[in-house]
Tab-separated table of C-alpha atoms in Angstrom:
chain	number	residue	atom	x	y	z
A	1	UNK	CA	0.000	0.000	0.000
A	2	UNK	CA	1.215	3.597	-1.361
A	3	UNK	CA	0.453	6.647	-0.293
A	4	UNK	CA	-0.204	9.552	-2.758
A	5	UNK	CA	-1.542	13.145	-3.223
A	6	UNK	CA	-2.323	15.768	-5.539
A	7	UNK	CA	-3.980	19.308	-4.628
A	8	UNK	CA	-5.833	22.397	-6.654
A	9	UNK	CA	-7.229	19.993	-9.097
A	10	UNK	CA	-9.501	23.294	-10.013
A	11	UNK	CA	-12.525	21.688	-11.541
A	12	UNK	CA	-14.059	24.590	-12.333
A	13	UNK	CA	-12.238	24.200	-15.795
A	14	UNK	CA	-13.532	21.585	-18.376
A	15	UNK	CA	-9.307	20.844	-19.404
A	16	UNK	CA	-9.551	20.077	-15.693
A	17	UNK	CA	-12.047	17.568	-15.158
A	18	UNK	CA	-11.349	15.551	-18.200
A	19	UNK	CA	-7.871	15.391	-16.560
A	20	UNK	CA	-9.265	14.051	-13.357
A	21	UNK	CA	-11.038	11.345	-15.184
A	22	UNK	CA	-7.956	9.521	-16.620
A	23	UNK	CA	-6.076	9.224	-12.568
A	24	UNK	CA	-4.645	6.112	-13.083
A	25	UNK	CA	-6.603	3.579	-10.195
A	26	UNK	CA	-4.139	2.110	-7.925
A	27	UNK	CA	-6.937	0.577	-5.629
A	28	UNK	CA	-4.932	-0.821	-2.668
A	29	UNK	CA	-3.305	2.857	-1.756
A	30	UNK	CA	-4.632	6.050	-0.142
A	31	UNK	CA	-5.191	9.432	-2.137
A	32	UNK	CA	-4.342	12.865	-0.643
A	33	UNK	CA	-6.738	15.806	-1.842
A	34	UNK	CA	-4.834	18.732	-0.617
A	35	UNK	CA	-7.701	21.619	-0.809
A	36	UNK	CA	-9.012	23.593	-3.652
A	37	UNK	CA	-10.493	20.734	-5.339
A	38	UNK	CA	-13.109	23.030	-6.396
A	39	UNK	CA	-15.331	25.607	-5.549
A	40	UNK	CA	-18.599	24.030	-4.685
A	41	UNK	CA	-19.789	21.240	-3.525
A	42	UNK	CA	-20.460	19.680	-6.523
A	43	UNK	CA	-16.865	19.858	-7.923
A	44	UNK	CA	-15.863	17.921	-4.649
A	45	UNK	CA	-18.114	15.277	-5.156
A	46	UNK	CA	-17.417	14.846	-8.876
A	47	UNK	CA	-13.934	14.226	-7.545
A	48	UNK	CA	-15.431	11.739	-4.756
A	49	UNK	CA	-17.227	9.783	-7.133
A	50	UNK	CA	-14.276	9.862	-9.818
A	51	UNK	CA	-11.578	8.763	-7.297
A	52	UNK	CA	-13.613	6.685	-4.334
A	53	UNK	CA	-13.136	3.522	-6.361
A	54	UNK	CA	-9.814	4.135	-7.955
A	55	UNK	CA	-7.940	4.390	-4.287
A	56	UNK	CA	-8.453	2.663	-0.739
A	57	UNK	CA	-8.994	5.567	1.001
A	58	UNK	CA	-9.091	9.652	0.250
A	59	UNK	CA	-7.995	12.228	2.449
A	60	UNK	CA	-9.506	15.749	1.818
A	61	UNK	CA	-8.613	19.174	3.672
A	62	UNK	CA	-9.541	22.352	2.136
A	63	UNK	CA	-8.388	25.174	0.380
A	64	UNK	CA	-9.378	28.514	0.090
A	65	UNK	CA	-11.241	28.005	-2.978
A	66	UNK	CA	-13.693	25.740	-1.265
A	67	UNK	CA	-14.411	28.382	1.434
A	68	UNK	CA	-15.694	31.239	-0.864
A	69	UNK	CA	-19.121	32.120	-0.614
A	70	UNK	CA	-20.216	33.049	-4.515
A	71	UNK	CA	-22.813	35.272	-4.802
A	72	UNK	CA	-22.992	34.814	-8.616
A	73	UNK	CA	-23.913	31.105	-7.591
A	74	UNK	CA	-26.792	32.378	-5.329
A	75	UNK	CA	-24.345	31.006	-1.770
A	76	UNK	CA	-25.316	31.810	1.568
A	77	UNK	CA	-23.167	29.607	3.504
A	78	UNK	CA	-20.108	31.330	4.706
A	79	UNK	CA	-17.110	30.328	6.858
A	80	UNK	CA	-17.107	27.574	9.270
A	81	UNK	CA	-20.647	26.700	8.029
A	82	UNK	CA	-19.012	26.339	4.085
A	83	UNK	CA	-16.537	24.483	5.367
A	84	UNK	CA	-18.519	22.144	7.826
A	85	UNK	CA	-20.969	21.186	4.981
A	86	UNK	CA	-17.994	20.152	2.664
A	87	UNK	CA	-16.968	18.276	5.606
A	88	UNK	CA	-20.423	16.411	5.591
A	89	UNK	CA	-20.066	15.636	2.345
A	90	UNK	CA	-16.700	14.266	2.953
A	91	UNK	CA	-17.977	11.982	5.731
A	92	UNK	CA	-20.999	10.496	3.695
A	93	UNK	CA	-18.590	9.119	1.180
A	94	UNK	CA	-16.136	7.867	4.214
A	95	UNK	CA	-13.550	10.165	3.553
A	96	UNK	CA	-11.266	11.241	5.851
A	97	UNK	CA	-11.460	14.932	7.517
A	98	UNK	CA	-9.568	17.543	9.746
A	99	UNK	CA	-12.416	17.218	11.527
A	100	UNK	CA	-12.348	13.023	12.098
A	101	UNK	CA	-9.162	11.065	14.123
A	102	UNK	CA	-5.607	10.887	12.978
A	103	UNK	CA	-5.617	7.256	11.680
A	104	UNK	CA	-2.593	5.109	12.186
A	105	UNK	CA	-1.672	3.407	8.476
A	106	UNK	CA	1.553	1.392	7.241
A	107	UNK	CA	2.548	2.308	3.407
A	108	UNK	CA	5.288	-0.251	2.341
A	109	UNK	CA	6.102	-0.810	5.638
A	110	UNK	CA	5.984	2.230	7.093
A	111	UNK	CA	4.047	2.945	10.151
A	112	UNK	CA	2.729	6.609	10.658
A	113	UNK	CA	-0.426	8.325	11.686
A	114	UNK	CA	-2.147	10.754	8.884
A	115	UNK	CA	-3.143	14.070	10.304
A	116	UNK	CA	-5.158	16.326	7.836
A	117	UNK	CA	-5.096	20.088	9.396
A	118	UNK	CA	-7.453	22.684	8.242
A	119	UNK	CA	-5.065	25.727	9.024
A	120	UNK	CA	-5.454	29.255	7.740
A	121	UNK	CA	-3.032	32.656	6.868
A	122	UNK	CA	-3.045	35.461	8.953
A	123	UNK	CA	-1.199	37.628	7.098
A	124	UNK	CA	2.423	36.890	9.265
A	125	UNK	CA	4.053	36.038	5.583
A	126	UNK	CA	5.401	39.510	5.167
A	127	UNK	CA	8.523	41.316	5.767
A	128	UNK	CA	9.283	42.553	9.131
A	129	UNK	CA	9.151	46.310	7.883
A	130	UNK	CA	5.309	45.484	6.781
A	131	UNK	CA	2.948	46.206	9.459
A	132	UNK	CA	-0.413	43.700	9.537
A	133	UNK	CA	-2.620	46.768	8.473
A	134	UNK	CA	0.041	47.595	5.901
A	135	UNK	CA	0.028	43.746	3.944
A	136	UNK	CA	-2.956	43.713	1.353
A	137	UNK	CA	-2.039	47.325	0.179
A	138	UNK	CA	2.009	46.156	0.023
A	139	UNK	CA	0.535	43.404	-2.452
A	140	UNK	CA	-1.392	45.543	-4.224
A	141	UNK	CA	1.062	48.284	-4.555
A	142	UNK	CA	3.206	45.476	-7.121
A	143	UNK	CA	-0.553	44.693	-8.235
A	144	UNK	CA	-0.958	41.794	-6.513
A	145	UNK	CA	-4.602	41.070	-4.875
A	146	UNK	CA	-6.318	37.771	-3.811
A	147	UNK	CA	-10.411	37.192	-4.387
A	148	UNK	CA	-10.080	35.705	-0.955
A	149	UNK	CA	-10.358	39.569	0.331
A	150	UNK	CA	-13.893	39.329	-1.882
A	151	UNK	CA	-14.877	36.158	-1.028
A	152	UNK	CA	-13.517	34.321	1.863
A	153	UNK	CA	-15.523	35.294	4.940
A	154	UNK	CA	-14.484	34.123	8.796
A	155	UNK	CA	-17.570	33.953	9.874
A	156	UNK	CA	-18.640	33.622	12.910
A	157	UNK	CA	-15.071	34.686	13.705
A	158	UNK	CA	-14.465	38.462	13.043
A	159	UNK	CA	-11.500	38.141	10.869
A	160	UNK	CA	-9.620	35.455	9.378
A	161	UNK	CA	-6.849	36.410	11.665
A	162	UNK	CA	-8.816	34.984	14.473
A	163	UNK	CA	-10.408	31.999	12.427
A	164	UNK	CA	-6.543	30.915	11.580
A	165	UNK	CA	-5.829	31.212	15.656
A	166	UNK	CA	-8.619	29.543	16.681
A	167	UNK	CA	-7.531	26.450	14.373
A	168	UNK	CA	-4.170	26.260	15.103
A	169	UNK	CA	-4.787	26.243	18.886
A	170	UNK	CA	-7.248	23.597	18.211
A	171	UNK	CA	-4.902	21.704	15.787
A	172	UNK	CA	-1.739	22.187	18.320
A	173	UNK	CA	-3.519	20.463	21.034
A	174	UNK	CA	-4.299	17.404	18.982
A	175	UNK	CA	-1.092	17.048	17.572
A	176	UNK	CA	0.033	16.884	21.001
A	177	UNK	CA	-2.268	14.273	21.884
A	178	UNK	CA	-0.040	12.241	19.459
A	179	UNK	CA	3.344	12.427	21.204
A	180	UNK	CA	4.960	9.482	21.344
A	181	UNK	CA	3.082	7.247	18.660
A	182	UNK	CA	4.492	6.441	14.860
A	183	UNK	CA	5.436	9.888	13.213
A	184	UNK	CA	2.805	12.058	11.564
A	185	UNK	CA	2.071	12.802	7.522
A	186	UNK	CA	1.099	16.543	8.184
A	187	UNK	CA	-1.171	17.805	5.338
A	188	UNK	CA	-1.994	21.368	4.698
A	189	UNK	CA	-3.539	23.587	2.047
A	190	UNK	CA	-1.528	26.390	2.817
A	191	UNK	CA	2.688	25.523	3.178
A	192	UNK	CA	3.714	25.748	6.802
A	193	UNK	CA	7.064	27.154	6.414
A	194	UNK	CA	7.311	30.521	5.124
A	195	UNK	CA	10.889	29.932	3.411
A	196	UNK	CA	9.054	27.725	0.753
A	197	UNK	CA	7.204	30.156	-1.018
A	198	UNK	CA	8.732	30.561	-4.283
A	199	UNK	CA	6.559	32.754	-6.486
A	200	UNK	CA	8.878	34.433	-8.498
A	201	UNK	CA	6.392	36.478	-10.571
A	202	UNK	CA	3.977	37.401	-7.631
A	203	UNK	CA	6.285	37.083	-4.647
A	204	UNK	CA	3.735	39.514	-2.787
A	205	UNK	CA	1.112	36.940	-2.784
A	206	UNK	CA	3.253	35.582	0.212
A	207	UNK	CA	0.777	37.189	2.830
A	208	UNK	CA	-1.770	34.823	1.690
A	209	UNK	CA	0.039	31.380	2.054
A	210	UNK	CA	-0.064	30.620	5.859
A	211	UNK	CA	1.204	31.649	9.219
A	212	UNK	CA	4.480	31.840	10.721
A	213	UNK	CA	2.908	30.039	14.043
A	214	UNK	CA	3.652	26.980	12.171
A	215	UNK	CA	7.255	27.274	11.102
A	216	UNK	CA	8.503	24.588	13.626
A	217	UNK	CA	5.458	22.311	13.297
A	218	UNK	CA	7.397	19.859	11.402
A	219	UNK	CA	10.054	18.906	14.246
A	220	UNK	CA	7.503	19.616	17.245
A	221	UNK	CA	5.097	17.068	16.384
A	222	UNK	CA	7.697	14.266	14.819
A	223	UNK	CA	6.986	14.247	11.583
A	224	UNK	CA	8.076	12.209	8.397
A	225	UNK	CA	6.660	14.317	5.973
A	226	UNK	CA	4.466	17.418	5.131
A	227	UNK	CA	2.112	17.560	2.080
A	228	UNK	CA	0.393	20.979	0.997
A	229	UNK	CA	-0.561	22.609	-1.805
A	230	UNK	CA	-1.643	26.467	-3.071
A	231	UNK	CA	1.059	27.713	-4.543
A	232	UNK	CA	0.843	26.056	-7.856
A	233	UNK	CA	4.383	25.258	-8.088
A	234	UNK	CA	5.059	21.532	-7.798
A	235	UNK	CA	8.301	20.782	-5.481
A	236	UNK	CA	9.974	18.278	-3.059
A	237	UNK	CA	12.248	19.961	0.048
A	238	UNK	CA	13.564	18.802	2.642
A	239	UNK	CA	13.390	20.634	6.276
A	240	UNK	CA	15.573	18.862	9.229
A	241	UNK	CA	14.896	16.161	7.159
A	242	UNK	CA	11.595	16.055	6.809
A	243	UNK	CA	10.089	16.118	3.331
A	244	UNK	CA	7.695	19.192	1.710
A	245	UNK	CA	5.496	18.249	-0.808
A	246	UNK	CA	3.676	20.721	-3.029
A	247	UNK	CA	1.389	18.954	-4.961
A	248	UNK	CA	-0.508	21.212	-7.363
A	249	UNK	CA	-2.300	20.119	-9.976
A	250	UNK	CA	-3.125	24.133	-11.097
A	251	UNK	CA	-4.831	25.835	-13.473
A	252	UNK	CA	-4.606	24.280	-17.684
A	253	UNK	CA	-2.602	27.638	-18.587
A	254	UNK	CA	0.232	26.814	-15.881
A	255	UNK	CA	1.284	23.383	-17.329
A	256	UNK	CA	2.845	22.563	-19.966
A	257	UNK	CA	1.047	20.502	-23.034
A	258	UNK	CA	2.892	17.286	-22.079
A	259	UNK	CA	2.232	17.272	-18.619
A	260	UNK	CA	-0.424	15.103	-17.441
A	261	UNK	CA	-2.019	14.550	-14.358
A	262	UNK	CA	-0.478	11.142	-13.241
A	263	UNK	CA	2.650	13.251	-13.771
A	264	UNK	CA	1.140	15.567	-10.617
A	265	UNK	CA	0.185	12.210	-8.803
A	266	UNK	CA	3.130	12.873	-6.261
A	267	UNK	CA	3.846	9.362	-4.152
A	268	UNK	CA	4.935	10.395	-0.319
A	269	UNK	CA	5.570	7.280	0.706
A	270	UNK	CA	7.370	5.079	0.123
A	271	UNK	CA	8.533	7.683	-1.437
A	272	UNK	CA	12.238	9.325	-1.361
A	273	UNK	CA	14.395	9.166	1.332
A	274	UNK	CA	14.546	11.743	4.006
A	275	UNK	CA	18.037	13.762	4.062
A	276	UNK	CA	19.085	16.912	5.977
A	277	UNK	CA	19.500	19.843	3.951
């Protein structure tokens, strides 16, 4: 049994979800789905129905695509409540949650505990001469902007500051709760380092890629490696040895006309080797 994943899978596009319908089924391993399958329901449960046959088990967390509310689509559900009804979807079709237990699996031998998080941005990814209040209009002065700012609501938190607090306190404490049992597969939307986002033509859009309360998160809570996605850049680096996985499938103008989407199937483990770098 293999473990694999693959993020913003962007369904919204039609190049897209032909794409997801030629995965390549490799039934006895699990199947990451790193956020921003989609923006609606519906997109995620194309990709349930698509996948749930092709792969053991699926793993979802979500992205910031999932949480918009789109008025053009006649939404009302906003923040926690978005996110809680994708989770419900999730859970009718048995797949796994931030919001379920860390299960304990063994990939090729290897014994570790997979622990989907559902962690924010608060804005910390910005230089130390940027004050908070200062960040989106930094970005926009090299006209940079995120529809999150449009769309992405905290409610019933008052910002997304606070939402991203609340659910890393949460998340801390339960990755606690897992000291001293087989090392974790941490898996994020949003990277948890800010020294891996490279995004050489927007390099602005940092302030909406995570927080910096999570820089260490990889060595606090033991673990082997750390999928995410969001950035659209697809890389493997190693941390204190500890693999980082970006896993994005994107958007059909960023990729290449030979690229396919078993080429964005990225196996963690077995995987490579760990190494210090």
């Amino acid at each position: 049994m293999k473990l694999h994943a693959i993020s913003d899978l962007h369904l919204g596009y039609e190049q897209n979800r032909k794409a997801l319908s030629e995965i390549q089924p490799a039934p006895d391993d699990w199947l990451i789905l790193a956020g921003d399958v989609g923006e609606t329901l519906d997109h995620l449960e194309l990709a349930i129905r698509v996948l749930k046959h092709r792969f053991c088990q699926l793993v979802w967390v979500p992205g910031n695509h999932e949480l918009w509310t789109l008025p053009s689509r006649g939404e009302r559900l906003r923040g926690e409540a978005k996110y809680h009804r994708f989770v419900d979807l999730c859970r009718a079709y048995n797949v796994l949650t931030p919001e379920d237990p860390y299960q304990i699996a063994t990939f090729c031998g290897v014994n570790v505990r997979i622990a989907p998080l559902f962690l924010l941005y608060d804005y910390s990814f910005r230089p130390p001469y940027v004050a908070r209040d200062d960040a989106v209009g930094w970005a926009r002065e090299a006209g940079v902007y995120c529809a999150d700012e449009e769309l992405l609501h905290a409610d019933p938190f008052s910002s997304l500051e606070q939402w991203c607090a609340a659910r890393c306190s949460l998340t801390e404490a339960r990755l606690r709760g897992c000291e001293g049992g087989p090392k974790l597969i941490l898996i994020n939307h949003f990277p948890l380092r800010q020294d891996l986002i490279w995004l050489p033509r927007i390099p602005r859009f940092s302030i909406w890629c995570g927080t910096t309360r999570t820089e260490d998160w990889h060595v606090r809570f033991n673990a082997i490696a750390v999928v995410s996605g969001h950035l659209h850049i697809p890389s493997t680096t190693y941390r204190d040895g500890v693999r980082f996985d970006e896993v994005s499938f994107g958007y059909p103008s960023q990729r290449r006309q030979y690229t396919t989407i078993n080429d964005r199937v990225r196996e963690i483990l077995p995987g490579l080797q760990a190494r210090d770098t």
